[in-house]
Tab-separated table of C-alpha atoms in Angstrom:
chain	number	residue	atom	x	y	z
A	28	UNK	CA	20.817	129.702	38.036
A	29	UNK	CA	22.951	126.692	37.793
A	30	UNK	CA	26.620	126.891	38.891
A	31	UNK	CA	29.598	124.824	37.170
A	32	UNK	CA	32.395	124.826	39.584
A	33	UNK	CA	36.326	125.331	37.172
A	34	UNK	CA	37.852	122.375	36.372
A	35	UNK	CA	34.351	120.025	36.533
A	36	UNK	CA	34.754	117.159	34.080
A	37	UNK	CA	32.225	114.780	35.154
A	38	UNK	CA	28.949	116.487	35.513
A	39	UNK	CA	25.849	116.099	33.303
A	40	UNK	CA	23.004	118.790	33.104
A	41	UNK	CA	19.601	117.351	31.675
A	42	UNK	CA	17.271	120.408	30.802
A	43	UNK	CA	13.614	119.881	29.084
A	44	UNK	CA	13.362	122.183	26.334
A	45	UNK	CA	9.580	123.497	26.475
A	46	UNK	CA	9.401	125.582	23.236
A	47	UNK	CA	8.643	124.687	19.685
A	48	UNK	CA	10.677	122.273	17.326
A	49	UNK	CA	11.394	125.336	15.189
A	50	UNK	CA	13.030	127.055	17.804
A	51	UNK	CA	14.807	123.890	19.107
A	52	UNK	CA	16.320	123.419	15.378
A	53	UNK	CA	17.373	126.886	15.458
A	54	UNK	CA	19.096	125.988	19.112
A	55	UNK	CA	20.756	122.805	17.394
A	56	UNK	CA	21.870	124.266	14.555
A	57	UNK	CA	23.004	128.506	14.870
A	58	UNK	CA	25.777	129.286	16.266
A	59	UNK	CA	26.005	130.942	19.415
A	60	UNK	CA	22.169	131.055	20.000
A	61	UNK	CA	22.250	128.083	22.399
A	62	UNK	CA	24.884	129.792	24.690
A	63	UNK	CA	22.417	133.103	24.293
A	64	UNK	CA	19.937	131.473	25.951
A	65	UNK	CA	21.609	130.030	28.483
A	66	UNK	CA	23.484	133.535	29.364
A	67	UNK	CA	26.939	132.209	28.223
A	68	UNK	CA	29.221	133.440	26.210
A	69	UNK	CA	30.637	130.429	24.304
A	70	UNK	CA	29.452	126.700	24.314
A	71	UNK	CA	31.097	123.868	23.170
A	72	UNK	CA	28.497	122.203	20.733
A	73	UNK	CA	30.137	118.900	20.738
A	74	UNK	CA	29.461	118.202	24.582
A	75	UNK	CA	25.864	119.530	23.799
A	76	UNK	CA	23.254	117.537	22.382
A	77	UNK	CA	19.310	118.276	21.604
A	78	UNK	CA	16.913	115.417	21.276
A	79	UNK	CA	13.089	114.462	21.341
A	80	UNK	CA	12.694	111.979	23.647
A	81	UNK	CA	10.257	110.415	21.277
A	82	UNK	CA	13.672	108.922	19.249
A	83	UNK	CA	14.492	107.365	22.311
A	84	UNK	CA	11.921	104.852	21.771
A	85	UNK	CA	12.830	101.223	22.638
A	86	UNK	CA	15.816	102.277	25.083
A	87	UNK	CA	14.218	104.787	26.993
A	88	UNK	CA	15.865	107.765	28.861
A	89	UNK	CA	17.063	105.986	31.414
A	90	UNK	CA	18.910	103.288	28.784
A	91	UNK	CA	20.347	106.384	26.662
A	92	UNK	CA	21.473	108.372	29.602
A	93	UNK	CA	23.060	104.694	31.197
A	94	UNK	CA	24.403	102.965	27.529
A	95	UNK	CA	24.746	106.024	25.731
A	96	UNK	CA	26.133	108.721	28.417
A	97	UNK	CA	28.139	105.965	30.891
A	98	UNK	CA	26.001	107.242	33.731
A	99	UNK	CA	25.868	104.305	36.563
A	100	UNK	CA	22.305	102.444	36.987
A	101	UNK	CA	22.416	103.061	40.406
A	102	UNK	CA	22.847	107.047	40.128
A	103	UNK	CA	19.693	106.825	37.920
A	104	UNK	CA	17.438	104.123	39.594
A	105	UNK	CA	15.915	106.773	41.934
A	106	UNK	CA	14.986	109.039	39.104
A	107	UNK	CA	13.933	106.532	37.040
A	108	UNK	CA	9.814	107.191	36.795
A	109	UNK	CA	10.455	110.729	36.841
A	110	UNK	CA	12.600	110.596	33.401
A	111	UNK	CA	10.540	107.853	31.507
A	112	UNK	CA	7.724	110.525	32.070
A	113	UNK	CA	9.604	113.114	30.311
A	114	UNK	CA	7.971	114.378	27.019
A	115	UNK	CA	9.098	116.649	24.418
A	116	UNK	CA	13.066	117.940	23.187
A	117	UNK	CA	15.738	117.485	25.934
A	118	UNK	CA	19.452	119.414	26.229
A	119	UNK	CA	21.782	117.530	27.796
A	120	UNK	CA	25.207	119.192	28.318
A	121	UNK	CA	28.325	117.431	29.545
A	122	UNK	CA	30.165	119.967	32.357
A	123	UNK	CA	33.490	119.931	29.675
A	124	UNK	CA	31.538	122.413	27.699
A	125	UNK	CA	32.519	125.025	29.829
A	126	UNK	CA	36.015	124.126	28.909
A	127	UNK	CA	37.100	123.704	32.242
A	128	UNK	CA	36.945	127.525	32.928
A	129	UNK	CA	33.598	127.180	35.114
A	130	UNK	CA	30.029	128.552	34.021
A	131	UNK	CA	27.084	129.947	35.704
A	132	UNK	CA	23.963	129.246	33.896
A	133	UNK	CA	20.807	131.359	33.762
A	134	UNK	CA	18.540	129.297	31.743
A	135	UNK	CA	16.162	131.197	29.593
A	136	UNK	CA	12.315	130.411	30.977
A	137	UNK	CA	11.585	127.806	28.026
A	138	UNK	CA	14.716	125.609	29.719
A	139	UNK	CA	14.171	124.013	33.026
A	140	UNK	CA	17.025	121.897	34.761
A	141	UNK	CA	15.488	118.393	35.224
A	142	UNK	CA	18.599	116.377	36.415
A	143	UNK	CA	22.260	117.007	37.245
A	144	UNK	CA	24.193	114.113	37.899
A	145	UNK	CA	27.607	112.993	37.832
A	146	UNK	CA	29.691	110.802	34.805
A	147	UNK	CA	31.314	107.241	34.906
A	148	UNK	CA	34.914	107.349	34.426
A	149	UNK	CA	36.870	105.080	32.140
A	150	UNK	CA	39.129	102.871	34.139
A	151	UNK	CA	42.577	103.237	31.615
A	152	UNK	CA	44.886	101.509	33.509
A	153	UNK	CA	45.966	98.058	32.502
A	154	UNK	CA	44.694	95.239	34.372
A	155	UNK	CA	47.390	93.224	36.679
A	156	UNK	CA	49.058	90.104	35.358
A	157	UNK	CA	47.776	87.253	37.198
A	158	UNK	CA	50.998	84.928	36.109
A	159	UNK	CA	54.006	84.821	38.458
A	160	UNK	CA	57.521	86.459	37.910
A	161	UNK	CA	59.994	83.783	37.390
A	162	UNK	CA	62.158	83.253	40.195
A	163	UNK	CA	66.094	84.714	39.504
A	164	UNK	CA	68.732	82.422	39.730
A	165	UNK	CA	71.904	83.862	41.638
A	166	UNK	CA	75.105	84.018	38.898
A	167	UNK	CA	76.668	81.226	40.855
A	168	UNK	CA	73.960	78.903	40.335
A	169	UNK	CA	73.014	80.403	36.882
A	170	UNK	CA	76.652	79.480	35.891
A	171	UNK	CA	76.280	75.994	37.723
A	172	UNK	CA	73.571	75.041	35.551
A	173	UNK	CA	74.870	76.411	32.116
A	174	UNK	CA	77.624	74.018	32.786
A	175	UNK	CA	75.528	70.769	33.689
A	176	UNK	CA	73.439	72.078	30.457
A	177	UNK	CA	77.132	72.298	28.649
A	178	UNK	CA	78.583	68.876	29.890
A	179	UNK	CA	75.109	66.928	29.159
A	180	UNK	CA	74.852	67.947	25.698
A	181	UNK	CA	78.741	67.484	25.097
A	182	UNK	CA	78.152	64.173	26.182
A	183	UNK	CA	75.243	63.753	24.126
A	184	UNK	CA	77.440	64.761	21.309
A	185	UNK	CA	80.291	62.571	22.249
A	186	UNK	CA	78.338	59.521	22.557
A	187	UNK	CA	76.848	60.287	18.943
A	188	UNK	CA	80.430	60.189	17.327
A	189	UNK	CA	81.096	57.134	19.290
A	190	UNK	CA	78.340	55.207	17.921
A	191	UNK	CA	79.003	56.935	14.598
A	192	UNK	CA	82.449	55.212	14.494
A	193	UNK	CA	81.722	52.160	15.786
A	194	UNK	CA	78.656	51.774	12.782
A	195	UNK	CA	81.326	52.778	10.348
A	196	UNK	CA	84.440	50.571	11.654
A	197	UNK	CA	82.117	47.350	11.578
């Protein structure tokens, strides 16, 4: 019996599927006969997923359930020879199955509960700025320097027309 406490989000249940590939493709792929045999009433087959472990050649279990799954290295590293030894079709179900209503699980005998283990969360919030605020000028020195920007650029101006005349005049 495996218990799934309400509201759990973040737990993963690894089960080894000891029972014929016909059966497992009739697990996979009929409604309802999944959450039969695991003496539920409903299942949601998207957080549910049936595998050899033969596919998972090159990568491993270990790599699938770590790249594929988000599980941490280090929550893995101590089962590590136990699931590269692991033959044959594999369930793994993802605790928001249950939708968040809570299960308890009585595995038929062909389904054995190899792992349980818990599932990385994805950091969404936005990473600090690392720039500086500008500082705020008070309005009395805001307005001090609009008017040394103001009286530079009038003189600027003033000069121009100066020189302007004096070219013409001559």
């Amino acid at each position: 019996m495996v218990e799934i406490l309400k509201g759990s989000r973040s737990e993963i249940l690894l089960f080894a599927l000891d029972m014929p590939p016909e059966q497992v493709r009739f697990l996979r792929e009929e409604e309802g006969a999944l959450a039969q045999v695991l003496g539920l009433e409903h299942i949601d087959m998207n957080q549910v997923e049936v595998f050899d472990a033969a596919d998972l050649e090159g990568i491993g279990l270990v790599g699938y359930l770590h790249d594929g799954i988000g599980i941490p290295l280090a929550d893995l590293e101590p089962y590590a020879e136990e699931l590269a030894a692991y033959t044959g079709h594999l369930l793994l179900i993802r605790a928001r199955a249950f939708a968040d209503a809570g299960a308890t699980l009585t595995p038929a005998a062909p389904i054995s509960l190899i792992l349980r283990l818990g599932e990385t969360k994805t950091n969404w919030r936005a990473k600090p700025e690392a720039q500086e605020e500008p500082q705020r000028l008070s309005p009395r020195a805001a307005r001090n320097k609009a008017r040394r920007i103001g009286a530079t650029l009038f003189a600027i101006v003033m000069t121009l027309i100066l020189l302007l005349i004096y070219v013409l005049a001559t």
